[in-house]
Coordinates of C-alpha atoms and ligand atoms in Angstrom, one line a residue:
M1 CA 8.5 -0.6 2.8
C2 CA 10.2 1.0 6.4
G3 CA 11.0 -2.5 8.8
I4 CA 11.4 -1.9 12.5
F5 CA 13.7 -4.1 15.3
A6 CA 13.6 -4.2 18.8
Y7 CA 15.5 -6.1 22.0
A8 CA 14.8 -6.2 25.1
G9 CA 17.1 -8.6 27.1
S10 CA 21.2 -9.1 28.4
E11 CA 22.7 -9.2 25.7
N12 CA 24.7 -6.3 24.1
A13 CA 21.8 -5.3 22.6
V14 CA 24.1 -3.2 19.2
P15 CA 25.1 -6.1 16.9
L16 CA 21.6 -8.1 17.6
L17 CA 20.1 -4.7 16.1
I18 CA 21.7 -5.1 12.9
E19 CA 21.4 -8.4 12.1
G20 CA 17.7 -7.9 13.3
L21 CA 17.4 -4.8 10.3
R22 CA 19.5 -7.5 8.1
S23 CA 16.3 -9.7 8.1
V24 CA 13.7 -6.7 7.5
E25 CA 16.0 -5.2 4.7
Y26 CA 14.3 -6.7 1.9
R27 CA 11.6 -4.5 2.4
G28 CA 13.9 -1.4 1.1
Y29 CA 15.1 1.1 2.0
D30 CA 17.1 3.8 2.0
S31 CA 18.6 4.7 5.9
A32 CA 19.0 3.3 9.0
G33 CA 18.7 4.0 12.3
I34 CA 19.9 2.4 15.6
S35 CA 19.0 4.1 20.0
V36 CA 20.4 1.9 22.7
I37 CA 20.3 2.4 26.7
D38 CA 23.5 2.6 27.5
A39 CA 25.1 1.5 31.0
S40 CA 24.0 4.6 32.4
G41 CA 21.3 5.3 31.4
V42 CA 21.5 7.5 28.6
I43 CA 19.7 6.7 25.1
Q44 CA 22.8 7.1 22.7
T45 CA 21.4 7.0 18.5
V46 CA 23.4 6.2 15.5
K47 CA 21.7 6.8 12.2
R48 CA 22.4 7.1 7.9
G49 CA 20.7 8.1 5.1
D50 CA 23.2 6.6 2.7
H51 CA 20.9 4.7 0.6
K52 CA 21.2 1.8 -0.2
A53 CA 24.5 1.6 2.2
S54 CA 22.8 3.1 5.1
L55 CA 22.5 -0.5 6.7
E56 CA 26.4 -1.4 6.1
N57 CA 27.7 1.3 7.2
L58 CA 25.6 1.9 10.4
A59 CA 27.2 -1.8 10.9
V60 CA 30.3 -0.3 10.5
T61 CA 30.2 2.4 12.3
V62 CA 28.8 1.2 15.5
G63 CA 30.8 -1.8 14.3
D64 CA 34.2 -0.8 17.1
G65 CA 32.3 -1.2 19.8
Q66 CA 32.3 1.4 21.8
L67 CA 28.9 1.6 21.6
S68 CA 26.5 -0.7 24.1
G69 CA 23.2 -1.5 25.7
V70 CA 20.7 -4.8 26.6
V71 CA 17.9 -2.6 25.2
G72 CA 17.3 -0.7 22.1
I73 CA 15.5 -0.2 19.0
G74 CA 15.9 0.1 15.4
H75 CA 14.5 1.0 12.3
T76 CA 15.0 1.5 8.6
R77 CA 13.5 3.9 6.6
W78 CA 12.1 4.3 2.7
A79 CA 11.6 8.1 3.0
T80 CA 8.3 9.8 3.1
H81 CA 8.1 13.7 4.3
G82 CA 11.6 14.6 3.8
Q83 CA 14.9 14.0 2.1
V84 CA 16.7 11.3 2.8
N85 CA 19.3 12.4 5.3
Q86 CA 21.1 11.3 8.3
Q87 CA 18.4 13.8 10.5
N88 CA 15.5 12.1 8.7
S89 CA 16.5 8.6 9.6
H90 CA 14.6 7.2 12.6
P91 CA 14.7 6.7 15.4
H92 CA 14.3 10.2 17.0
S93 CA 14.7 11.2 20.0
S94 CA 12.7 13.8 21.7
S95 CA 14.1 17.4 22.9
N96 CA 14.5 16.4 26.1
G97 CA 16.2 13.5 25.4
V98 CA 14.4 10.7 27.5
V99 CA 12.8 9.0 25.2
S100 CA 13.6 8.1 21.9
I101 CA 10.8 6.3 18.9
A102 CA 10.4 4.7 15.2
H103 CA 7.4 5.0 13.3
N104 CA 5.8 3.6 10.2
G105 CA 3.1 5.4 8.8
I106 CA 2.0 8.5 7.9
I107 CA 0.6 11.7 10.3
E108 CA -2.1 12.8 8.6
N109 CA -2.3 16.3 10.2
F110 CA 1.6 16.6 11.1
L111 CA 1.5 19.9 10.5
E112 CA -0.8 21.2 12.9
L113 CA 0.9 18.6 15.5
K114 CA 4.3 20.3 14.2
D115 CA 3.2 24.0 14.8
E116 CA 1.5 23.1 18.6
L117 CA 4.9 21.8 19.6
V118 CA 6.9 24.5 17.5
D119 CA 5.0 27.3 19.7
S120 CA 5.3 25.5 23.0
G121 CA 9.4 26.2 22.3
I122 CA 10.8 22.5 20.9
E123 CA 13.1 22.9 18.4
F124 CA 12.5 20.5 15.2
L125 CA 16.0 19.0 13.9
S126 CA 14.4 16.5 11.1
E127 CA 11.7 17.7 8.3
T128 CA 9.9 14.0 9.0
D129 CA 6.0 13.9 10.6
S130 CA 7.9 11.3 12.5
E131 CA 9.6 13.3 14.9
V132 CA 6.5 14.8 16.3
L133 CA 5.6 11.3 18.1
A134 CA 9.0 11.6 19.4
H135 CA 8.0 14.9 21.8
L136 CA 4.6 14.4 22.0
V137 CA 5.5 11.1 24.1
G138 CA 8.8 13.0 25.5
K139 CA 6.7 15.7 27.1
S140 CA 4.8 13.4 28.6
V141 CA 7.0 10.7 30.1
A142 CA 9.2 14.1 31.4
S143 CA 5.1 15.0 33.0
G144 CA 5.0 11.4 34.5
S145 CA 3.3 9.1 32.6
S146 CA 4.2 5.5 32.0
L147 CA 6.1 5.0 28.5
R148 CA 3.5 3.1 27.4
E149 CA 0.9 5.6 28.7
A150 CA 2.7 8.7 26.9
V151 CA 3.1 6.0 23.2
I152 CA -0.9 5.5 23.6
G153 CA -1.7 9.3 24.0
A154 CA 0.3 10.2 21.6
A155 CA -1.5 7.7 18.9
S156 CA -4.3 9.2 20.0
R157 CA -3.1 12.3 18.8
I158 CA -2.6 11.6 15.5
K159 CA -4.3 10.7 12.9
G160 CA -3.5 8.2 10.5
N161 CA -1.9 4.8 10.3
T162 CA 0.9 4.1 12.7
A163 CA 3.1 2.0 13.7
I164 CA 5.6 2.5 16.5
V165 CA 8.7 1.6 18.6
A166 CA 9.6 3.6 22.0
V167 CA 12.3 3.3 24.5
S168 CA 12.0 5.4 27.5
A169 CA 15.4 6.1 29.7
A170 CA 13.1 6.3 32.6
E171 CA 12.4 3.1 32.1
P172 CA 15.5 2.0 30.3
N173 CA 14.3 -2.0 30.4
I174 CA 11.2 -1.8 28.4
V175 CA 10.5 -1.5 25.1
V176 CA 6.9 -0.4 24.1
G177 CA 5.0 -1.4 20.6
L178 CA 1.6 0.2 19.3
R179 CA 0.2 -0.6 15.9
V180 CA -3.0 1.6 15.1
G181 CA -4.7 0.6 11.3
N182 CA -2.8 -1.0 8.7
A183 CA 0.5 1.0 8.4
G184 CA 3.1 -2.5 8.9
G185 CA 2.1 -4.9 11.3
I186 CA 4.4 -5.5 15.1
V187 CA 4.8 -9.2 15.7
V188 CA 6.5 -9.7 19.1
G189 CA 8.8 -13.1 20.8
K190 CA 11.4 -13.8 23.7
N191 CA 12.7 -16.8 24.8
A192 CA 14.3 -16.9 28.6
D193 CA 16.8 -14.2 28.0
A194 CA 15.4 -11.8 25.4
A195 CA 12.8 -10.0 24.4
V196 CA 12.0 -9.2 20.2
M197 CA 9.7 -7.0 18.2
A198 CA 10.0 -6.8 14.6
S199 CA 7.9 -5.8 11.9
D200 CA 8.4 -9.4 9.8
T201 CA 8.3 -12.1 12.1
I202 CA 12.0 -13.2 9.9
A203 CA 13.0 -11.3 12.0
L204 CA 12.6 -13.2 15.2
L205 CA 12.9 -17.0 14.1
P206 CA 17.0 -16.9 15.2
Y207 CA 14.8 -16.4 19.0
T208 CA 11.7 -18.1 18.8
T209 CA 8.8 -19.5 16.8
E210 CA 6.2 -18.5 19.1
V211 CA 4.6 -15.2 18.1
I212 CA 2.4 -13.0 19.1
Y213 CA 1.1 -10.6 16.4
L214 CA -0.6 -7.2 17.3
E215 CA -3.9 -6.4 16.2
P216 CA -5.1 -2.6 15.2
G217 CA -5.7 -1.1 18.4
E218 CA -3.3 -2.7 20.5
V219 CA 0.4 -1.8 22.4
V220 CA 2.4 -3.9 23.8
E221 CA 6.0 -3.7 26.5
I222 CA 8.7 -6.4 25.6
E223 CA 11.1 -7.0 28.6
K224 CA 14.5 -9.9 29.0
G225 CA 11.8 -12.9 29.6
A226 CA 8.6 -10.4 29.3
I227 CA 5.5 -10.0 27.0
R228 CA 3.1 -7.9 28.2
L229 CA 0.2 -6.7 25.5
F230 CA -2.9 -4.5 26.4
D231 CA -5.4 -2.2 24.2
L232 CA -6.2 1.1 23.8
E233 CA -7.1 1.9 27.4
G234 CA -4.7 0.7 29.1
L235 CA -6.7 -2.8 29.6
S236 CA -4.4 -6.0 29.8
I237 CA -5.1 -8.8 26.7
E238 CA -4.2 -12.2 27.1
R239 CA -3.2 -14.3 23.9
E240 CA -1.3 -17.1 23.6
P241 CA 1.8 -16.9 21.1
I242 CA 1.3 -18.8 17.4
I243 CA 3.7 -20.9 16.3
T244 CA 5.9 -20.6 13.4
A245 CA 6.7 -23.1 11.2
Q246 CA 10.4 -22.4 10.6
N247 CA 10.1 -21.9 7.3
F248 CA 10.6 -18.8 5.4
E249 CA 7.7 -19.1 3.5
A250 CA 5.5 -19.0 6.6
A251 CA 7.4 -16.9 8.2
Q252 CA 7.1 -14.2 5.2
K253 CA 3.0 -14.7 5.8
G254 CA 2.9 -14.2 8.5
N255 CA -0.6 -14.0 10.7
H256 CA -1.8 -14.7 7.4
P257 CA -3.4 -18.1 6.0
H258 CA -2.3 -16.8 2.2
F259 CA 0.1 -14.3 0.5
M260 CA -2.9 -12.9 -1.1
S261 CA -4.8 -11.6 2.1
K262 CA -1.2 -10.1 3.3
E263 CA -0.7 -8.9 0.4
I264 CA -4.5 -7.6 0.3
A265 CA -3.6 -6.2 3.7
E266 CA -0.3 -4.7 3.4
Q267 CA -2.0 -2.3 0.3
P268 CA -2.3 0.9 2.5
D269 CA 1.5 0.3 3.0
A270 CA 2.0 0.1 -0.7
I271 CA 0.6 3.4 -1.5
Q272 CA 3.0 5.0 1.2
S273 CA 6.0 3.7 -0.8
A274 CA 4.7 4.9 -4.1
M275 CA 4.5 8.5 -2.4
R276 CA 7.1 7.5 -1.5
G277 CA 9.9 11.2 -2.2
R278 CA 7.1 12.3 -4.5
V279 CA 4.6 13.8 -2.5
D280 CA 5.8 16.2 -0.2
F281 CA 3.1 16.2 2.3
A282 CA 4.2 20.0 4.0
A283 CA 4.4 21.5 0.5
G284 CA 1.2 20.3 -1.0
T285 CA 3.6 19.3 -4.0
I286 CA 4.0 16.7 -6.5
S287 CA 7.8 15.7 -8.4
L288 CA 8.0 12.6 -10.2
P289 CA 12.4 12.3 -9.7
E290 CA 12.7 9.5 -12.7
V291 CA 11.1 11.3 -15.5
T292 CA 13.2 12.7 -17.8
L293 CA 10.8 14.5 -20.5
T294 CA 11.7 18.5 -20.1
S295 CA 9.1 20.8 -19.4
E296 CA 9.2 21.6 -23.4
Q297 CA 8.8 17.6 -24.4
I298 CA 5.7 17.0 -22.0
R299 CA 4.4 20.2 -23.3
S300 CA 4.5 18.6 -26.8
I301 CA 3.0 15.2 -26.4
D302 CA -0.8 15.4 -27.9
R303 CA -2.2 11.3 -27.3
V304 CA -0.8 8.8 -24.3
I305 CA -0.9 6.0 -25.0
L306 CA -0.9 3.0 -21.5
T307 CA 0.0 -0.7 -22.4
G308 CA 0.3 -4.0 -20.1
M309 CA -1.9 -7.0 -19.7
G310 CA -4.4 -8.5 -17.8
T311 CA -4.6 -6.2 -13.7
S312 CA -1.6 -4.5 -15.4
L313 CA -3.6 -3.2 -18.6
H314 CA -6.5 -2.7 -15.6
A315 CA -3.7 -0.2 -13.7
G316 CA -3.8 1.1 -17.7
M317 CA -7.1 2.1 -17.8
F318 CA -7.2 4.1 -14.9
G319 CA -4.1 5.9 -15.6
A320 CA -5.7 6.9 -18.8
S321 CA -8.6 8.2 -17.3
V322 CA -6.6 10.3 -14.4
I323 CA -4.3 11.2 -17.6
E324 CA -6.9 12.3 -19.5
S325 CA -9.3 13.9 -17.1
L326 CA -6.2 16.4 -14.7
A327 CA -3.7 16.8 -18.1
R328 CA -6.5 17.1 -20.7
I329 CA -4.1 15.0 -23.1
P330 CA -6.3 12.1 -25.2
A331 CA -5.3 8.6 -22.9
A332 CA -6.1 5.3 -23.9
A333 CA -5.4 2.2 -22.2
E334 CA -4.7 -0.6 -25.1
N335 CA -3.6 -4.3 -24.3
S336 CA 0.1 -5.3 -25.8
S337 CA -1.4 -8.2 -27.4
E338 CA -3.6 -6.4 -29.9
L339 CA -0.9 -3.1 -29.5
R340 CA 1.8 -5.1 -30.3
Y341 CA 0.9 -6.5 -33.8
R342 CA -2.2 -4.1 -35.1
N343 CA 1.1 -1.4 -36.1
P344 CA 0.1 1.7 -34.8
V345 CA 0.8 4.6 -36.0
I346 CA 2.3 6.3 -32.7
G347 CA 5.6 9.4 -32.8
P348 CA 7.5 11.1 -30.8
K349 CA 4.9 13.2 -29.8
T350 CA 2.8 9.9 -28.1
L351 CA 3.2 9.3 -24.6
V352 CA 3.9 5.7 -24.3
I353 CA 3.2 4.1 -21.0
A354 CA 4.0 0.4 -20.3
V355 CA 2.6 -0.8 -17.0
T356 CA 4.1 -4.8 -15.8
Q357 CA 5.0 -5.9 -12.3
S358 CA 7.3 -8.2 -13.5
G359 CA 8.8 -6.1 -16.3
E360 CA 9.1 -9.8 -17.6
T361 CA 5.5 -9.8 -19.8
A362 CA 6.4 -11.0 -23.2
D363 CA 3.7 -9.0 -24.7
T364 CA 4.5 -6.0 -23.1
L365 CA 7.7 -5.9 -24.0
A366 CA 6.6 -6.4 -27.9
A367 CA 4.7 -3.8 -27.4
M368 CA 7.0 -1.4 -25.6
E369 CA 9.4 -2.5 -28.5
H370 CA 7.3 -1.2 -31.3
A371 CA 7.0 2.2 -29.5
R372 CA 10.8 2.7 -29.2
R373 CA 11.4 1.8 -33.0
A374 CA 8.4 4.5 -33.7
G375 CA 10.6 7.1 -31.7
S376 CA 8.0 7.6 -29.0
P377 CA 9.4 8.6 -25.8
Q378 CA 8.7 6.1 -23.2
A379 CA 7.7 5.0 -19.8
V380 CA 7.5 1.9 -17.3
V381 CA 5.8 1.7 -14.0
L382 CA 7.0 -1.4 -12.7
E383 CA 7.8 -3.2 -9.5
L384 CA 10.8 -4.8 -10.7
E385 CA 13.9 -2.6 -11.0
G386 CA 16.3 -3.9 -13.5
S387 CA 13.9 -5.7 -15.2
Q388 CA 13.7 -5.9 -19.5
A389 CA 11.3 -3.3 -19.5
S390 CA 13.4 -1.1 -17.8
R391 CA 16.0 -1.8 -20.3
I392 CA 13.5 -0.7 -23.1
A393 CA 11.8 2.9 -22.0
D394 CA 13.6 6.3 -21.7
F395 CA 12.8 6.0 -18.0
T396 CA 11.2 4.1 -15.1
L397 CA 8.2 4.9 -12.3
P398 CA 9.1 2.3 -10.0
I399 CA 6.4 1.6 -7.8
R400 CA 7.9 -0.3 -4.4
A401 CA 4.5 -2.5 -3.6
G402 CA 7.6 -4.7 -2.2
Q403 CA 7.5 -8.3 -3.4
E404 CA 4.0 -10.0 -4.6
I405 CA 3.8 -13.9 -4.3
G406 CA 0.9 -14.2 -4.5
V407 CA -0.3 -14.9 -8.8
A408 CA -3.3 -13.1 -8.7
S409 CA -1.9 -9.2 -8.2
T410 CA -3.0 -7.2 -5.7
K411 CA -0.5 -4.7 -4.3
T412 CA 1.0 -4.2 -7.0
L413 CA -2.3 -2.5 -8.8
I414 CA -3.4 -0.6 -6.3
A415 CA 0.9 0.7 -6.3
S416 CA 0.6 0.9 -10.1
M417 CA -2.4 3.4 -9.5
T418 CA -1.2 5.9 -7.1
T419 CA 2.3 5.8 -9.3
L420 CA -0.2 6.9 -12.1
L421 CA -2.0 9.3 -10.7
Q422 CA 0.9 11.4 -9.6
L423 CA 2.0 11.1 -12.8
A424 CA -1.1 12.2 -13.7
A425 CA -0.6 15.5 -11.6
V426 CA 3.4 15.8 -12.8
L427 CA 1.9 15.8 -16.5
A428 CA -0.9 18.6 -15.4
E429 CA 1.2 21.2 -13.5
T430 CA 3.7 21.1 -16.5
R431 CA 1.5 21.2 -18.9
G432 CA -0.5 24.5 -17.2
V433 CA -3.4 22.6 -16.8
I434 CA -3.8 22.7 -13.3
G435 CA -2.2 24.7 -10.7
T436 CA -0.1 24.8 -7.3
T437 CA -3.5 25.7 -5.6
A438 CA -5.1 22.8 -7.3
V439 CA -2.0 20.1 -6.5
R440 CA -2.2 20.9 -3.2
S441 CA -5.3 19.5 -2.8
I442 CA -4.8 16.4 -4.4
V443 CA -1.6 16.3 -2.0
E444 CA -4.4 16.5 0.9
S445 CA -6.8 14.4 0.1
I446 CA -3.7 11.6 -1.3
A447 CA -2.1 11.5 1.8
E448 CA -5.9 10.0 3.7
L449 CA -5.3 7.5 1.2
P450 CA -3.4 4.9 3.2
S451 CA -6.1 5.3 5.7
L452 CA -8.9 5.3 3.7
V453 CA -7.8 1.9 1.8
A454 CA -6.8 0.7 5.3
T455 CA -10.8 1.6 6.4
A456 CA -12.1 0.0 3.3
L457 CA -9.6 -3.5 4.6
G458 CA -11.9 -3.7 7.3
L459 CA -15.2 -4.5 5.0
I460 CA -13.8 -7.8 5.1
G461 CA -16.7 -8.8 8.1
Q462 CA -19.1 -7.6 5.0
I463 CA -18.1 -9.1 2.6
T464 CA -17.8 -13.0 3.9
A465 CA -21.9 -13.7 3.8
L466 CA -21.4 -12.3 0.0
A467 CA -19.0 -14.5 -1.4
E468 CA -20.5 -17.2 0.0
R469 CA -23.7 -16.3 -2.0
L470 CA -21.9 -15.3 -4.9
S471 CA -20.4 -19.0 -4.3
K472 CA -23.4 -20.1 -5.9
F473 CA -23.7 -18.7 -8.9
D474 CA -21.9 -19.8 -12.8
D475 CA -22.1 -16.7 -14.2
L476 CA -21.5 -13.0 -12.7
L477 CA -21.9 -9.9 -14.4
Y478 CA -19.7 -7.0 -13.4
L479 CA -20.8 -3.3 -14.3
G480 CA -18.9 0.1 -14.0
R481 CA -18.7 3.3 -15.4
G482 CA -15.8 6.2 -15.9
A483 CA -12.8 5.5 -13.5
Q484 CA -15.5 2.9 -12.4
L485 CA -14.7 0.8 -15.8
P486 CA -11.6 -0.7 -15.1
I487 CA -12.7 -1.7 -11.4
A488 CA -15.4 -3.8 -12.8
F489 CA -12.7 -5.4 -15.1
E490 CA -10.9 -6.4 -12.1
G491 CA -13.1 -7.4 -10.5
A492 CA -14.6 -9.7 -12.7
L493 CA -10.6 -11.0 -14.0
K494 CA -10.2 -12.0 -10.0
M495 CA -13.3 -13.6 -9.3
K496 CA -12.1 -15.6 -12.7
E497 CA -8.4 -16.2 -11.7
L498 CA -9.6 -17.3 -7.9
A499 CA -13.1 -18.6 -7.3
Y500 CA -12.9 -20.3 -11.2
I501 CA -16.3 -18.4 -11.7
H502 CA -17.3 -17.2 -15.4
A503 CA -17.2 -13.6 -14.9
E504 CA -17.7 -10.9 -17.3
G505 CA -16.8 -6.8 -16.8
Y506 CA -18.9 -5.1 -18.6
P507 CA -19.2 -0.8 -19.5
A508 CA -22.9 -0.5 -17.8
G509 CA -23.6 1.3 -21.1
E510 CA -23.0 -1.4 -23.0
M511 CA -25.4 -3.9 -21.7
K512 CA -29.2 -3.0 -23.5
H513 CA -26.6 -4.2 -26.9
G514 CA -26.6 -6.9 -26.2
V515 CA -25.7 -8.4 -22.5
N516 CA -29.5 -7.8 -21.4
A517 CA -30.2 -11.0 -23.0
L518 CA -28.4 -13.2 -20.3
L519 CA -29.8 -11.5 -17.4
G520 CA -31.8 -13.7 -15.0
P521 CA -32.1 -15.4 -11.7
N522 CA -29.0 -17.9 -12.8
M523 CA -26.7 -15.0 -13.2
A524 CA -25.8 -12.4 -10.4
T525 CA -24.9 -8.8 -11.0
V526 CA -21.8 -6.9 -9.2
V527 CA -22.4 -3.2 -9.6
S528 CA -19.4 -0.7 -9.0
A529 CA -21.5 2.4 -8.2
P530 CA -20.0 5.0 -5.7
Q531 CA -20.9 8.2 -6.0
N532 CA -20.5 10.8 -8.4
D533 CA -21.7 12.6 -11.7
L534 CA -22.3 8.6 -12.8
Y535 CA -24.8 6.9 -10.0
E536 CA -28.3 7.9 -11.0
K537 CA -26.8 6.1 -14.5
M538 CA -25.9 3.1 -12.4
L539 CA -29.3 3.4 -10.6
S540 CA -31.1 3.3 -13.6
N541 CA -28.6 -0.1 -14.8
I542 CA -29.3 -2.0 -11.2
S543 CA -33.0 -1.3 -12.1
E544 CA -33.0 -3.0 -15.4
V545 CA -31.1 -6.1 -13.6
K546 CA -33.5 -6.3 -11.5
A547 CA -36.5 -5.7 -13.9
R548 CA -35.1 -9.3 -15.5
G549 CA -34.6 -11.4 -11.8
G550 CA -31.8 -10.8 -11.5
E551 CA -29.7 -10.4 -7.8
V552 CA -27.4 -7.3 -7.9
A553 CA -24.2 -6.6 -5.3
A554 CA -23.6 -2.7 -5.3
I555 CA -20.3 -1.6 -4.3
A556 CA -21.6 2.5 -2.6
T557 CA -20.7 4.9 -1.0
E558 CA -21.1 4.9 3.2
G559 CA -24.7 6.7 4.0
D560 CA -25.5 6.0 0.3
V561 CA -29.4 4.9 2.0
M562 CA -31.2 4.9 -1.6
I563 CA -29.1 2.1 -3.7
E564 CA -30.0 -0.4 -0.2
R565 CA -33.9 0.6 -2.2
V566 CA -32.9 -1.5 -5.5
A567 CA -29.5 -3.3 -5.2
D568 CA -30.0 -7.1 -2.8
H569 CA -26.4 -6.5 -1.4
V570 CA -24.0 -3.9 -0.6
I571 CA -21.6 -2.7 0.5
Y572 CA -20.3 0.5 1.7
V573 CA -16.7 2.3 0.9
P574 CA -15.6 5.2 2.8
K575 CA -16.2 8.5 1.0
C576 CA -12.8 10.7 0.1
H577 CA -12.8 12.5 -3.0
E578 CA -14.0 11.5 -6.8
L579 CA -10.6 10.9 -7.9
L580 CA -9.8 8.4 -5.2
Q581 CA -13.2 6.8 -5.4
P582 CA -11.8 3.4 -7.7
F583 CA -9.1 3.1 -5.3
M584 CA -12.0 2.6 -2.9
T585 CA -14.0 0.2 -5.2
L586 CA -11.4 -2.1 -6.2
I587 CA -10.6 -3.3 -2.5
P588 CA -14.1 -4.8 -1.9
M589 CA -13.8 -6.9 -5.1
Q590 CA -10.1 -8.0 -4.4
L591 CA -11.6 -9.2 -0.6
L592 CA -15.1 -11.0 -3.1
A593 CA -13.1 -13.0 -5.3
Y594 CA -10.5 -13.8 -2.2
R595 CA -13.3 -15.2 -0.1
T596 CA -15.1 -16.3 -2.9
A597 CA -12.1 -18.7 -3.7
L598 CA -12.2 -19.7 -0.3
A599 CA -15.6 -21.2 -0.3
L600 CA -15.4 -23.0 -2.8
G601 CA -12.2 -24.7 -2.0
R602 CA -9.6 -23.2 -4.4
D603 CA -6.2 -22.0 -3.3
P604 CA -5.9 -18.5 -4.1
D605 CA -1.9 -18.3 -3.8
K606 CA -1.8 -20.9 -6.7
P607 CA -4.4 -20.4 -9.3
R608 CA -4.5 -23.5 -11.3
N609 CA -3.1 -22.7 -15.2
L610 CA -1.5 -19.7 -14.0
A611 CA 2.2 -18.6 -13.9
K612 CA 3.0 -15.1 -12.2
T613 CA 5.8 -13.7 -15.1
V614 CA 4.2 -14.7 -18.3
T615 CA 7.7 -14.3 -21.0
V616 CA 5.8 -16.1 -23.7
E617 CA 2.9 -14.5 -25.7
Ligands
LIG701 C1 -3.4 -11.6 -12.9 C2 -2.3 -10.9 -13.0 C3 -1.9 -11.0 -14.5 C4 -0.5 -9.8 -14.7 C5 -0.3 -9.9 -16.0 C6 0.6 -9.1 -16.3 O1 -4.0 -11.3 -11.2 O2 -1.2 -10.6 -12.0 O3 -3.3 -10.5 -15.1 O4 -1.7 -9.1 -14.6 O5 -0.1 -11.2 -16.4 O6 2.0 -9.4 -15.8 P1 3.2 -8.0 -15.3 O7 2.1 -6.6 -14.6 O8 4.1 -8.2 -14.5 O9 2.8 -7.9 -16.8

């Protein structure tokens, strides 16, 4: 995930920007750059696109002391739009040279804005979406706006979640930061000699332990010893700083009470990272450079088996459903502890895809070993590159969600789902099941995924009362069908792990075959029922529960008034392409479990009896 660090003070900003970027380096990056305003008031920018060596190379390049200035911005980039190279690295300057900006997020309407700017005579130097911001801000500043007004104006033109930092030669003492939605946070702090801004609290600790977190829809100006906060209308906001305990763990949590809430909130960012370098939004294409299978091998696959444990198995189930529906290859997900012992019939035409965030889960590794012995081509979808699983698999698809500290998986699931969706599209296109137009339409839909998930995250208000209610039950039933079934399973798993409430995930069509015997006032049912082909069937299932005196909470598509007539509680999620619906319904499932755990006084970060990495069977 991209990182930001900015400084306005009295010392030479250059080495401080490099140090600041080093402290956000753990987020991952492939490019790095800084802009400073030099003594003559000119913005000077140095950047590198040398993958992992970028930051060190940048430090060496500016280490000769030639460049100096007391105000500047720095950025570590993880490419989403355009190659990893120097031109595409941030910061980007406006063509009139008056401003320089760095940006986190995806600008969904960047092509439209780029066309408009090109028509007005502006020449683009990079392939990034972010460069449009530099020109929009630069134009307003040149026509007399303050940097703050110009950044707000530019942000109002773009679609998508965004964090921006900017400097202007016209106001050489300040840095402006802005946050809209969830594209990574911005935190600011000051001491008598400086004010600093970063994506992570940890980068501010050398300066201060008193920090202010920007909320979505806020803009900040920092200047030596001063912080000024505003809303997007330009009205001043008063906020007392929070004192951050001086330890790494508290600093990593930022303004979140738990790692889990932080990791849930990071999901728009995690999705974006998982698409980085894979989805070309301008060309409307998806490619997975990591896939080592030849086109001929892909065409010869006659079955796909996805395997994993717990939440990763649910990602695998989602993967099976999209691979089968998009690529039309028979696909199924199976628990690794079962797969490893049942001597499955698999061979060179069976593609085995293991899903494991840690890459160390004992049963998953054993199932993978079995597939290797059977001669099946094998992929692993994982967070921790270099782990044992990546050594067994033929190729690795990193999910790049960033380190997950909460024991219960959240952002690694959504990033695995994003990766598997892209794999399904690549398999489908290579096999000729879908053409370039269909891929382009998938790209257009998934471009909106980070902001749709960010909108769904705003549901927390609706969730709290429902969580209080569910916390009163000892038994919960979670129902889903089709691609919603893994989400129902995941909802139940999260509730068990975090709130210690007995919860069963069930295919809704299976109810009459036994589970109906349990229905009644003592068991509440959570139903995942977005509007799709199976929606009406879900309505009938809700009625079945109601007819037996059960209480129902439904997760439904925004605008669906019908469902309110049958369910007791409705949580609405944004309308979207059917392929993306599981991403939408997953969010309330996570939030519900988290909130219910809090209502019952549990520690959501460290559920009892559970470990983050399960290295024994
Ligand atoms: C649930 C959870 C676990 C893991 C499972 C597999 O919240 O975190 O169910 O998903 O232990 O772990 P990995 O993905 O590391 O193989």
